CSV table of C-alpha atoms in Angstrom, one decimal:
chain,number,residue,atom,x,y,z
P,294,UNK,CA,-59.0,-39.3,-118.5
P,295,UNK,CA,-60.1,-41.9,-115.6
P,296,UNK,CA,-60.2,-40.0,-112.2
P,297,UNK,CA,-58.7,-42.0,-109.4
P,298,UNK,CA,-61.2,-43.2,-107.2
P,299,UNK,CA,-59.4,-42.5,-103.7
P,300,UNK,CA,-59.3,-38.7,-105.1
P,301,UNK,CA,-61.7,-37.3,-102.2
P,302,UNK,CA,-61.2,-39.0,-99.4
P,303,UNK,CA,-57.2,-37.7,-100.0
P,304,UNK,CA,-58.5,-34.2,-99.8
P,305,UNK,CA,-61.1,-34.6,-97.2
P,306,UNK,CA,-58.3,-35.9,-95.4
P,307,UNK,CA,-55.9,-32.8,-95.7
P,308,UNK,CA,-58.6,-30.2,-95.2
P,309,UNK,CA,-59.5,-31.9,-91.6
P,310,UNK,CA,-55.6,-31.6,-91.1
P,311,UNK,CA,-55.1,-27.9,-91.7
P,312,UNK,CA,-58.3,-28.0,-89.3
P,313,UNK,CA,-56.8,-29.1,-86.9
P,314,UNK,CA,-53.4,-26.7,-87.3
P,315,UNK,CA,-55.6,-23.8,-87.6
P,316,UNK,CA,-57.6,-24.1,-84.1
P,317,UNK,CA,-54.2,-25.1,-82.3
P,318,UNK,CA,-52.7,-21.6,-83.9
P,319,UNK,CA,-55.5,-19.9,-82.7
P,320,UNK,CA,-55.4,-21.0,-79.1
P,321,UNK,CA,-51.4,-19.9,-79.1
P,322,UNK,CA,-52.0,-16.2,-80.2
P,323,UNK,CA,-51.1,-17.0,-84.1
P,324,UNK,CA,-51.8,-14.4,-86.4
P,325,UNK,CA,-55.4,-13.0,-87.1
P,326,UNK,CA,-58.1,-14.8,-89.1
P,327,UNK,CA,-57.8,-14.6,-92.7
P,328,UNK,CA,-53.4,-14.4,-92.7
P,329,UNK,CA,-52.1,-17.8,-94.8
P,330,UNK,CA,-50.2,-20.0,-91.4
P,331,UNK,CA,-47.0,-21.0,-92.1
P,332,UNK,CA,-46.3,-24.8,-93.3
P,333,UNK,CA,-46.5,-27.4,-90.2
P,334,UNK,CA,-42.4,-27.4,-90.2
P,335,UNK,CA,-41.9,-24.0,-90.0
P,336,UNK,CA,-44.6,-23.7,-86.7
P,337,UNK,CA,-42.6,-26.6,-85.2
P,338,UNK,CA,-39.7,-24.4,-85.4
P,339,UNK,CA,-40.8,-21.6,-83.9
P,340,UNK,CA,-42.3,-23.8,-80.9
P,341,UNK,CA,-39.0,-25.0,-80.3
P,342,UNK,CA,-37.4,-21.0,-80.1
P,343,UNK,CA,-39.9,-20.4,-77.7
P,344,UNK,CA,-39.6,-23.4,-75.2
P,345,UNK,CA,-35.3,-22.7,-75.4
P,346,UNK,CA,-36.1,-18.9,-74.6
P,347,UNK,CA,-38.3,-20.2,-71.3
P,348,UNK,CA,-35.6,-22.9,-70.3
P,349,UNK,CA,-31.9,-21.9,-71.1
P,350,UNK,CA,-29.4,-24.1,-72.6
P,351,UNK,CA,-26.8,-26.2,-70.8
P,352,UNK,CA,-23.4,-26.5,-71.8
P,353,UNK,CA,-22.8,-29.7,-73.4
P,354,UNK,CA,-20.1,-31.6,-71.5
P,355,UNK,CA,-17.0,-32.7,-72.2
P,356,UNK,CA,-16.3,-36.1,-72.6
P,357,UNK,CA,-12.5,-35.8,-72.0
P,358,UNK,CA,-11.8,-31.8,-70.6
P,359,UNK,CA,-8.4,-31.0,-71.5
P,360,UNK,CA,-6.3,-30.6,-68.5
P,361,UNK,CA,-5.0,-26.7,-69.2
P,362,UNK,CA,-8.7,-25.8,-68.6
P,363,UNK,CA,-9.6,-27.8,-65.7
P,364,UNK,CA,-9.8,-25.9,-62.6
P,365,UNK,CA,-8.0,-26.9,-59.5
P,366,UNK,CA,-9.9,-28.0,-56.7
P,367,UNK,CA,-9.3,-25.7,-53.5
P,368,UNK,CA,-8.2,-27.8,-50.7
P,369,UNK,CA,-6.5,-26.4,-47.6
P,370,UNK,CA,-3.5,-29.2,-48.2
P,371,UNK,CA,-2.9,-28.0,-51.3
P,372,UNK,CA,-2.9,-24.2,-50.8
P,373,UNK,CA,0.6,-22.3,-51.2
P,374,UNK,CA,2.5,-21.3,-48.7
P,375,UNK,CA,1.1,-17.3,-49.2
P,376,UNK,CA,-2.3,-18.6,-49.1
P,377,UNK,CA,-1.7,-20.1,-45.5
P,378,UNK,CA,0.2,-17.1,-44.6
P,379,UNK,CA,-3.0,-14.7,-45.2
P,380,UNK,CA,-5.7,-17.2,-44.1
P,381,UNK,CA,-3.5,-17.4,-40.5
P,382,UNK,CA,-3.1,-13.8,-40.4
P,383,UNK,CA,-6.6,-13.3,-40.9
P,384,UNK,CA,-7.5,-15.8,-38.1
P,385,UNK,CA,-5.0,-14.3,-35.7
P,386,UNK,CA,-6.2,-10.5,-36.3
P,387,UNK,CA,-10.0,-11.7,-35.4
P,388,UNK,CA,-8.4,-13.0,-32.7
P,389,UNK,CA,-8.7,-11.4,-29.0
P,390,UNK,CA,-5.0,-9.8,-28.9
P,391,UNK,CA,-3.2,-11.4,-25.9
P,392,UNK,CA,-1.7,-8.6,-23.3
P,393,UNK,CA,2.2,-8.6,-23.5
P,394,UNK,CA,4.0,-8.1,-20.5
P,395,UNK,CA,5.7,-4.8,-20.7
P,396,UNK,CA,9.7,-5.1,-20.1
P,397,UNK,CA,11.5,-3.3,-16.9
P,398,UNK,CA,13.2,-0.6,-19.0
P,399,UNK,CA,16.6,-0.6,-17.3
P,400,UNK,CA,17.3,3.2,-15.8
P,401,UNK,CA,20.5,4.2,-16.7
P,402,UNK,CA,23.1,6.4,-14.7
P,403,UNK,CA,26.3,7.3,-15.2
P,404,UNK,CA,28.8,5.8,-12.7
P,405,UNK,CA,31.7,8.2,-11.3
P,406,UNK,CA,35.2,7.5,-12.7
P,407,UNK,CA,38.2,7.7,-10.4
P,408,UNK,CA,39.2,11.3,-10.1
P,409,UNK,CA,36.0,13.1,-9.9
P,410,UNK,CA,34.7,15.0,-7.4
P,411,UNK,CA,31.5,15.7,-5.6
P,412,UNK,CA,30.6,18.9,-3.8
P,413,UNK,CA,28.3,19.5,-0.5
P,414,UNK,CA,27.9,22.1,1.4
P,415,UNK,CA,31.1,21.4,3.4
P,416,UNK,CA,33.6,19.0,1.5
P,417,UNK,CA,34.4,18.9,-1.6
P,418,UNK,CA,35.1,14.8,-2.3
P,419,UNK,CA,37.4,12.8,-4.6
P,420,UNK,CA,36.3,9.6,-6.0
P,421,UNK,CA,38.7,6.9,-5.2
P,422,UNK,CA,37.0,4.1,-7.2
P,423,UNK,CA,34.4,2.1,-6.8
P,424,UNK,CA,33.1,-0.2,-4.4
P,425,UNK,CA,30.1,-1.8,-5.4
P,426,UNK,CA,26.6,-0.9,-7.3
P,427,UNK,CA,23.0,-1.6,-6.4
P,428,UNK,CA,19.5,-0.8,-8.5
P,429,UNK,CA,19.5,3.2,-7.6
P,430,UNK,CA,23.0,3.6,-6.5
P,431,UNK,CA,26.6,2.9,-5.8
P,432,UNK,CA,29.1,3.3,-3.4
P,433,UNK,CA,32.3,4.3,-3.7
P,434,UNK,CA,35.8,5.2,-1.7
P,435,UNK,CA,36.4,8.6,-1.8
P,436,UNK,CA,38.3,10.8,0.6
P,437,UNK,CA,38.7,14.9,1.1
P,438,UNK,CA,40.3,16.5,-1.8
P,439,UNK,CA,43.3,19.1,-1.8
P,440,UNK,CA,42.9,18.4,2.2
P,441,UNK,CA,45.8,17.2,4.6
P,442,UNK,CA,43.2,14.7,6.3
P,443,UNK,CA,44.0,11.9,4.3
P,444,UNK,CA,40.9,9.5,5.9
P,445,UNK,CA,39.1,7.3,3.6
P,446,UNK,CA,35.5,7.3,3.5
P,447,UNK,CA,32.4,5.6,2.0
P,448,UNK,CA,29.9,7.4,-0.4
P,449,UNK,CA,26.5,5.9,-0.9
P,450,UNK,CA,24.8,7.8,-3.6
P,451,UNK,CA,21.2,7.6,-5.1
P,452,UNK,CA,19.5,8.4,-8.0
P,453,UNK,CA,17.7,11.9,-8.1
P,454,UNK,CA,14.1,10.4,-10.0
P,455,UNK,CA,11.5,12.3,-8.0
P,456,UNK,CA,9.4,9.3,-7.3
P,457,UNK,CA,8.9,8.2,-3.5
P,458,UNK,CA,10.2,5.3,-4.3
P,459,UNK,CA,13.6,6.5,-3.6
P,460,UNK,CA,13.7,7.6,-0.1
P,461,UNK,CA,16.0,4.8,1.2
P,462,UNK,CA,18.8,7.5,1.9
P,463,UNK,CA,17.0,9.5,3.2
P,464,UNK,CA,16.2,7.0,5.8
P,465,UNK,CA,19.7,6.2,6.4
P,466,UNK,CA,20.0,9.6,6.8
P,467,UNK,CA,18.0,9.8,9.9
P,468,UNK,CA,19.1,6.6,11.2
P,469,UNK,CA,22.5,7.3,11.0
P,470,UNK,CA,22.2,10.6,12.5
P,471,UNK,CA,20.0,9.5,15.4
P,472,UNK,CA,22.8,6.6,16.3
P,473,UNK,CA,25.6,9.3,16.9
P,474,UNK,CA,23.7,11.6,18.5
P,475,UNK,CA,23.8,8.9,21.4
P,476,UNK,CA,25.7,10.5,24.7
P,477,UNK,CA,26.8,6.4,25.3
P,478,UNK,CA,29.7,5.4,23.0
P,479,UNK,CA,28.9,1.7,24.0
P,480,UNK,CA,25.4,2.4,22.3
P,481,UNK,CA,26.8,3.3,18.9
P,482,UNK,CA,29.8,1.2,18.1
P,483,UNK,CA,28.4,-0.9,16.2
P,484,UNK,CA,27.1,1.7,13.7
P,485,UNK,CA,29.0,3.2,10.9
P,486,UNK,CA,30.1,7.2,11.3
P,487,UNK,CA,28.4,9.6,9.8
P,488,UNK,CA,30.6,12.0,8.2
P,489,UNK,CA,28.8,14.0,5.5
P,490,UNK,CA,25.8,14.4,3.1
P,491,UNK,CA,24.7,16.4,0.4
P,492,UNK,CA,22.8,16.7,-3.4
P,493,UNK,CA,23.6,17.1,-7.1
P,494,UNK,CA,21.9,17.6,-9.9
P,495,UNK,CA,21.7,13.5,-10.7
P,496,UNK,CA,21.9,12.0,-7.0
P,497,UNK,CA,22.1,12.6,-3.3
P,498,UNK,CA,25.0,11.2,-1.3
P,499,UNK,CA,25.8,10.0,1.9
P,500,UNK,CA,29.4,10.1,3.5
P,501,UNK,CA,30.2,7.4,5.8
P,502,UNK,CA,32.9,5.6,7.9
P,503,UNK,CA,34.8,3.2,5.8
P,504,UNK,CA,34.4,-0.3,6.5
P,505,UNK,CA,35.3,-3.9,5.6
P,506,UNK,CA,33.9,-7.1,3.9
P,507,UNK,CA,30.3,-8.6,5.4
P,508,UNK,CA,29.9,-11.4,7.1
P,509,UNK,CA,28.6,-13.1,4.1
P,510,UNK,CA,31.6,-12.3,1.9
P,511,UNK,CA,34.3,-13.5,4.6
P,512,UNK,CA,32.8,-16.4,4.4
P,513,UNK,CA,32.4,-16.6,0.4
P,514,UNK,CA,35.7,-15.0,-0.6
P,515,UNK,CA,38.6,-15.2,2.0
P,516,UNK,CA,37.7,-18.5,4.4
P,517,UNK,CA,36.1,-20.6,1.6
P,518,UNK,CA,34.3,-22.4,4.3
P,519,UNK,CA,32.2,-22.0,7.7
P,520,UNK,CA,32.9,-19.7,10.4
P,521,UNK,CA,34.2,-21.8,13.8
P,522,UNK,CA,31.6,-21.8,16.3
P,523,UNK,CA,33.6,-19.3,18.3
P,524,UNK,CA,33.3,-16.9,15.5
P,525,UNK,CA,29.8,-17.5,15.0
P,526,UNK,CA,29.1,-16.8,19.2
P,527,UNK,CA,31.1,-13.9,18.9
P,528,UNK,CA,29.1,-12.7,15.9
P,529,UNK,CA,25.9,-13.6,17.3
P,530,UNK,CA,26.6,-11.1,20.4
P,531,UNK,CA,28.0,-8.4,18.4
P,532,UNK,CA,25.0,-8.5,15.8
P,533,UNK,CA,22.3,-8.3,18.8
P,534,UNK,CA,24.0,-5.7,20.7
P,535,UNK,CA,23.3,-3.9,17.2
P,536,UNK,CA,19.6,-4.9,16.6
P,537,UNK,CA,18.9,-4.0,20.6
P,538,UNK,CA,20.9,-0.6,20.0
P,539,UNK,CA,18.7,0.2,16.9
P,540,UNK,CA,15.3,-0.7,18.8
P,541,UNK,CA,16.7,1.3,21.4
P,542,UNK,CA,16.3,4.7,19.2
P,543,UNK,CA,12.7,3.3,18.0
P,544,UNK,CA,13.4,2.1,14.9
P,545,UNK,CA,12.8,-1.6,13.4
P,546,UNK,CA,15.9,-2.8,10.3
P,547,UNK,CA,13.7,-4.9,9.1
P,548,UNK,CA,16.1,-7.1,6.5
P,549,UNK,CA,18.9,-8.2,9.2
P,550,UNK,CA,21.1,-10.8,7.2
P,551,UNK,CA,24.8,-11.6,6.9
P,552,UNK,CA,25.0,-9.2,4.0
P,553,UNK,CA,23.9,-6.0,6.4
P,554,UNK,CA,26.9,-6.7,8.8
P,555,UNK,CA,30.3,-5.8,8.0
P,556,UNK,CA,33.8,-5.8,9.6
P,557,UNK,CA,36.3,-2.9,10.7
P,558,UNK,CA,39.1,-2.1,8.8
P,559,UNK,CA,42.3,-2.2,10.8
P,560,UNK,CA,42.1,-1.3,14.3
P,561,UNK,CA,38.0,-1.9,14.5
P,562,UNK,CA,38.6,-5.5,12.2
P,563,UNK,CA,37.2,-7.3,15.8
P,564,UNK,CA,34.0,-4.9,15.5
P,565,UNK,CA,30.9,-6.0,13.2
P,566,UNK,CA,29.0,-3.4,11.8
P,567,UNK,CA,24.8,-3.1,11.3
P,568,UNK,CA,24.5,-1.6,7.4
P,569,UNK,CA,22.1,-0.6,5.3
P,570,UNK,CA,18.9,1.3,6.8
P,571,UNK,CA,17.2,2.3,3.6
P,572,UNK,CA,13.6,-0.2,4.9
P,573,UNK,CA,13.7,0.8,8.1
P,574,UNK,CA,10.8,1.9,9.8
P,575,UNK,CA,10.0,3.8,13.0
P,576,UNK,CA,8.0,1.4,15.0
P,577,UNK,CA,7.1,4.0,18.2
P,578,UNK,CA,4.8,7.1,18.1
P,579,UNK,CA,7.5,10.3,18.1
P,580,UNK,CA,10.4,10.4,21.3
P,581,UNK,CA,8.1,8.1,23.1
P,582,UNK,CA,8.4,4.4,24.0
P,583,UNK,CA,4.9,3.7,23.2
P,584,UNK,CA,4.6,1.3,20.1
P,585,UNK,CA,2.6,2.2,17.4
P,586,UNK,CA,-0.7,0.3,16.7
P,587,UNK,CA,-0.5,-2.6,13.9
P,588,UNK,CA,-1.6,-1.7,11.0
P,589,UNK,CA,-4.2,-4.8,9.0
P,590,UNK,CA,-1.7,-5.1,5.7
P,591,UNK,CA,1.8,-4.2,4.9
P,592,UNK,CA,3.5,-4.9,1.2
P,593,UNK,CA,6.5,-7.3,1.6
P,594,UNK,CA,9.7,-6.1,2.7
P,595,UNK,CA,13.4,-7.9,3.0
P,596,UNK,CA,14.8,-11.0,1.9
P,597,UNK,CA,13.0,-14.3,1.2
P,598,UNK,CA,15.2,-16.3,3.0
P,599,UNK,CA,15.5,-13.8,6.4
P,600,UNK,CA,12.3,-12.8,6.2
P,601,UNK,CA,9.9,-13.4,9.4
P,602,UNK,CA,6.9,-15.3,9.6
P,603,UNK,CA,5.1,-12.1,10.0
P,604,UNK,CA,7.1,-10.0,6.5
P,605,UNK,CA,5.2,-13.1,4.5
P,606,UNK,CA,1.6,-12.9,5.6
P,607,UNK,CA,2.3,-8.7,5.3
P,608,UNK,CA,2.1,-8.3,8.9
P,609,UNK,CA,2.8,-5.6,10.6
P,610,UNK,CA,6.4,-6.0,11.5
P,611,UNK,CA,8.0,-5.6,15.3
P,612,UNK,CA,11.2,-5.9,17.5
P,613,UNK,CA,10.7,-9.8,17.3
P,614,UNK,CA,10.5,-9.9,14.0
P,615,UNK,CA,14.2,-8.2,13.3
P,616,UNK,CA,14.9,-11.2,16.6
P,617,UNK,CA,13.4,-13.8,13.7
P,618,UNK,CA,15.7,-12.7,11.0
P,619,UNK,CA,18.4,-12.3,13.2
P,620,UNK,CA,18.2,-16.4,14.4
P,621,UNK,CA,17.8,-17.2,10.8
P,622,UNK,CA,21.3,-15.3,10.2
P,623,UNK,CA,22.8,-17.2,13.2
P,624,UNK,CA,21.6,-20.4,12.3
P,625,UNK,CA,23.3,-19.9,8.6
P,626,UNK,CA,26.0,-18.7,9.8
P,627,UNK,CA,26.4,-22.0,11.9
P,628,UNK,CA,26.2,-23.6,8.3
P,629,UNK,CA,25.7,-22.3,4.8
P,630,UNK,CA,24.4,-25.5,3.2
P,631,UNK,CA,22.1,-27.0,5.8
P,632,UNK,CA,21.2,-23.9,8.2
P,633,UNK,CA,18.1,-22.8,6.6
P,634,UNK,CA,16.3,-25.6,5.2
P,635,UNK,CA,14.4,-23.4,3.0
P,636,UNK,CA,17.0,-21.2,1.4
P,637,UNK,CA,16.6,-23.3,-2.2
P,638,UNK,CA,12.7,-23.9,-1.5
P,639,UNK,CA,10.0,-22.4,-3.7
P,640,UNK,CA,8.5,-19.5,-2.3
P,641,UNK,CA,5.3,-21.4,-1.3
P,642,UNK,CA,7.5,-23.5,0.9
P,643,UNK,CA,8.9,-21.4,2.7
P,644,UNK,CA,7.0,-20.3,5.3
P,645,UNK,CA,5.1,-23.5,5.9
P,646,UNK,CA,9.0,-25.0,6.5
P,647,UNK,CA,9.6,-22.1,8.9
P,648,UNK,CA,6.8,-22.5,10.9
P,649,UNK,CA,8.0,-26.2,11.2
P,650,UNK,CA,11.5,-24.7,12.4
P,651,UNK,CA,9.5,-23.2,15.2
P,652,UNK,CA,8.3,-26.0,15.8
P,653,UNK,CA,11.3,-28.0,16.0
P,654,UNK,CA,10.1,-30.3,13.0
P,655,UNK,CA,13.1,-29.8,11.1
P,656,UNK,CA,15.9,-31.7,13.4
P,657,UNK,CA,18.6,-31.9,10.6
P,658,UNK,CA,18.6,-28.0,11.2
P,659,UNK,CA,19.0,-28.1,14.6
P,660,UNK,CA,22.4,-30.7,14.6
P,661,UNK,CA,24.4,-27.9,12.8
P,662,UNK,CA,24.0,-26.2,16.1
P,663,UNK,CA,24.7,-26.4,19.9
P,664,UNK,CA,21.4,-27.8,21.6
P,665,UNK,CA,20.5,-24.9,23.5
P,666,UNK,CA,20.2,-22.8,20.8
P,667,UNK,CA,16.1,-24.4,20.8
P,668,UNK,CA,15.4,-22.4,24.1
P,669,UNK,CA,16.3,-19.1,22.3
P,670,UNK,CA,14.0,-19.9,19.6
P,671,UNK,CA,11.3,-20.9,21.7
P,672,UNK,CA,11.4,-18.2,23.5
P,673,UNK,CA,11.7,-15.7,20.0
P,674,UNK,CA,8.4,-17.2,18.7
P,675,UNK,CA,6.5,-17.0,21.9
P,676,UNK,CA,6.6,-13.2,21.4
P,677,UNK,CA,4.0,-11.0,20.0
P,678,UNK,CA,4.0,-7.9,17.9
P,679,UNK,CA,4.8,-5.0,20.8
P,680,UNK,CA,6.5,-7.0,23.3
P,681,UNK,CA,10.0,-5.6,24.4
P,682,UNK,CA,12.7,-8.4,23.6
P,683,UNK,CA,14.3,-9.3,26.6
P,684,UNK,CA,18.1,-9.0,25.1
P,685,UNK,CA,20.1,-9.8,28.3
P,686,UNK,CA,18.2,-13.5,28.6
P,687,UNK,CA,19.2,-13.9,24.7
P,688,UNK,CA,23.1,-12.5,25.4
P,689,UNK,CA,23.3,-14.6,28.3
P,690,UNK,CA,22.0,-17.6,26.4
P,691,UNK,CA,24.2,-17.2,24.2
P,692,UNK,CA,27.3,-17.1,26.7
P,693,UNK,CA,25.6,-19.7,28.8
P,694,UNK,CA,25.9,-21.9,25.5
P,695,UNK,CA,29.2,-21.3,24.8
P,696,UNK,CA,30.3,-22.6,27.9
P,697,UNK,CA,28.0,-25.7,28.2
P,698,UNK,CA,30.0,-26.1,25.1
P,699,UNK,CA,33.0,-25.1,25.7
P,700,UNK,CA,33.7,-22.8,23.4
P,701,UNK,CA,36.2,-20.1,23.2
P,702,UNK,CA,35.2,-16.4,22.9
P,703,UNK,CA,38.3,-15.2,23.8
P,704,UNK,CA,40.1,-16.7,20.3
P,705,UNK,CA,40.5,-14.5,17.7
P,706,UNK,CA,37.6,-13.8,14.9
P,707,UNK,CA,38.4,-16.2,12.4
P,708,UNK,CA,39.2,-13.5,9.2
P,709,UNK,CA,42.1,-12.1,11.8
P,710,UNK,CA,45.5,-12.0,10.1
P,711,UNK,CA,43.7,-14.3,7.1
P,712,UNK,CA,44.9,-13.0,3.2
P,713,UNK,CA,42.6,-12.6,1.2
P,714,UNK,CA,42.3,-14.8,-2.1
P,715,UNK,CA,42.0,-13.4,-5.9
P,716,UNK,CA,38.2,-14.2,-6.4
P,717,UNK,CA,37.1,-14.3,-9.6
P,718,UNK,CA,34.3,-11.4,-10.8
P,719,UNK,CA,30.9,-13.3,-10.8
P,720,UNK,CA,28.1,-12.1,-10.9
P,721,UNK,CA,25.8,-12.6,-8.6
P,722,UNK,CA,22.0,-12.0,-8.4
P,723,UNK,CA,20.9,-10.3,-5.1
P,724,UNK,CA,18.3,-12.0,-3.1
P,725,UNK,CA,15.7,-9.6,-2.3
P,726,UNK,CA,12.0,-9.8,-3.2
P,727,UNK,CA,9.5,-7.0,-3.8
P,728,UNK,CA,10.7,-4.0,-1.5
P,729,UNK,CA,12.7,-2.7,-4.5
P,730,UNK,CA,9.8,-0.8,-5.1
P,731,UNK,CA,9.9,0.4,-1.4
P,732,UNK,CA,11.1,3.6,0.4
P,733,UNK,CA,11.0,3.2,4.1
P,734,UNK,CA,8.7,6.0,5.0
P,735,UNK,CA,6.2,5.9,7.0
P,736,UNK,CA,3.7,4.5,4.8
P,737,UNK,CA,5.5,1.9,4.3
């Protein structure tokens, strides 16, 4: 048999291989010397197993994912209407929380039906019905019951809250009291009577005389238009005979306005009548005529539109600030709609357009009265704090105009033998400010 002659170099060839695969096995921790190495193939294989266990597979992708499977993108226009609920939610609870306001709980009372009766010490009084309400109180006719005295009187009650706040009858009280203990009959007629006063378990009550409309509702409710400027003249010398009465017994009203005064009833309907004495203040030290010293800051007290110059920059109030209110009621009595030319202003007008009225910056103000009425305010806003009002120049001022102009103060008041129309119930908001929260006293 012929051997092949290419026979060797074939082998030579094969050992140098498995050469070769030996020293690579040894220098990748392959078994011991002397164990038989697996065929080339199968010690590519296990190379491969060991570079996927160092690197890990990725998923193969999807040429064309079916749409059950693919996920939906998150975007905040797409997100359902609970998802935008919680996310807001979330946001407004890491939020600062902003302060509410808390709401004025309205205090409740019970109102007295006609028929009942109220005890004090002395009377025992029947409810008639009632007259009007206020934020602590009411008022109410009543008169004497199972007595012969049939007289018709007015009861001013006042909730019983123990809070300092509501001393305003209190203070009437003591005004009232002190009027009628005048010896000088001319020096108290133009205050209501005082007839009784007493406590129950819910309110305290004041009796008084009886009384008609105020100047404000005359106006509003029976005339349906301005007073004559006889009326007003006539009004204007009743009212200050009242304030210079009340400063006479050391006290201040502090909120003089046409809704303070009333009318008589009957015999007294040509009388007008100061009301209403829950802010007023002693302005003198005890039974003495000294004034008292000013104190730096006072909270606000009275009505907006009446309010002196002094009441908005919380001044210490005096006698010529009740003389500042009281030629801001004349002037509006003059003329409800162009009196006071801040009585619709904002609040930060006000006093700038009042100080202009001093002034005598404001003339459309001025034609609704006569034209001497500027020498009376001149002569109000010249005054300081303590000085003593002279009353006689303003009363004879006042006469001295009415017959520069002719006017009449011997004709009847204008609501004199007038009937009075049905009005119909409105209601209407009261115009006070602040002093709601006020009591009168001393402190205040």
């Amino acid at each position: 048999m012929d051997q092949n002659p290419d026979e060797p170099s074939k082998q030579r060839l094969l050992r140098a291989l498995m050469d070769v695969q030996r020293r690579r096995l040894r220098g990748a921790g392959t078994p011991p010397r002397g164990l038989t190495p697996p065929p080339p193939i199968e010690m590519a294989k296990t190379q491969a197993d060991e570079k996927e266990k160092e690197v890990p597979k990725e998923k193969p992708k999807a040429t064309t994912p079916p749409p059950a499977t693919t996920p939906e993108r998150s975007h905040p226009a797409t997100l359902s209407k609970k998802t935008i609920t919680q996310t807001s939610s979330r946001r407004k609870s890491s939020a600062t929380p902003k302060k509410v306001p808390k709401k004025k709980v309205p205090i409740k009372r019970e109102v007295l039906a006609e028929g009942d009766t109220v005890q004090s010490e002395a009377f025992t009084w029947r409810v008639i019905k009632l007259l009007g309400s206020g934020g602590f109180g009411d008022v109410y006719k009543v008169a004497k019951h199972n007595d012969p005295d049939k007289t018709e009187s007015a009861m001013k009650t006042e909730m019983v809250l123990g809070d300092r706040r509501l001393l305003r009858l209190k203070i009437e009280v003591m005004v009232l009291m002190k009027c009628h203990e005048q010896t000088d009959p001319n020096h108290k007629q133009h205050f209501v009577a005082f007839v009784d006063r007493g406590k129950t378990a819910k309110f305290k009550f004041l009796v008084m005389g009886l009384v008609g409309k105020s100047l404000e509702d005359i106006r509003r409710d029976i005339l349906g238009h301005n007073y004559s400027r006889s009326t007003v003249i006539q009004c204007s010398l009743q009212t200050l005979a009242a304030v210079q009465d009340l400063h006479g017994l050391g006290y201040l009203h502090r909120d003089i306005k046409p809704q303070n005064y009333a009318v008589g009833l009957g015999e007294k309907q040509n009388t007008v009548y100061m009301l209403d004495f829950g802010i007023a203040r002693k302005f003198t030290v005890g039974d003495t005529k000294e004034v008292k010293i000013a104190r730096a800051k006072v909270s606000f007290l009275g009505t907006v539109r009446f309010a002196s110059r002094a009441c908005h920059k919380c001044l210490e109030q005096g006698r010529k600030d009740d003389l500042e209110s009281w030629i801001f009621m004349v002037f509006e009595l003059f003329d409800d709609a162009h009196g006071l030319p801040w009585k619709r202003a904002p609040r930060n007008k006000v006093v700038p357009l009042k100080e202009k009225f001093f002034k005598n910056q404001i003339p459309r103000c001025y034609k609704v009265v006569p034209a001497d009425f500027k020498r009376i305010v001149t002569y109000i806003d010249e005054m300081r704090y303590a000085d003593e009002p002279d009353y006689v120049y303003i009363t004879n001022s006042l006469n001295a105009i009415a017959k520069e102009n002719k006017i009449d103060l011997r004709r009847k008041l204008d609501w004199i033998g007038v009937v009075p129309k049905p009005v119909k119930k409105r209601r209407q908001k009261e115009e006070v400010s602040s002093d709601n929260r006020q009591s009168g006293s001393e402190s205040d």
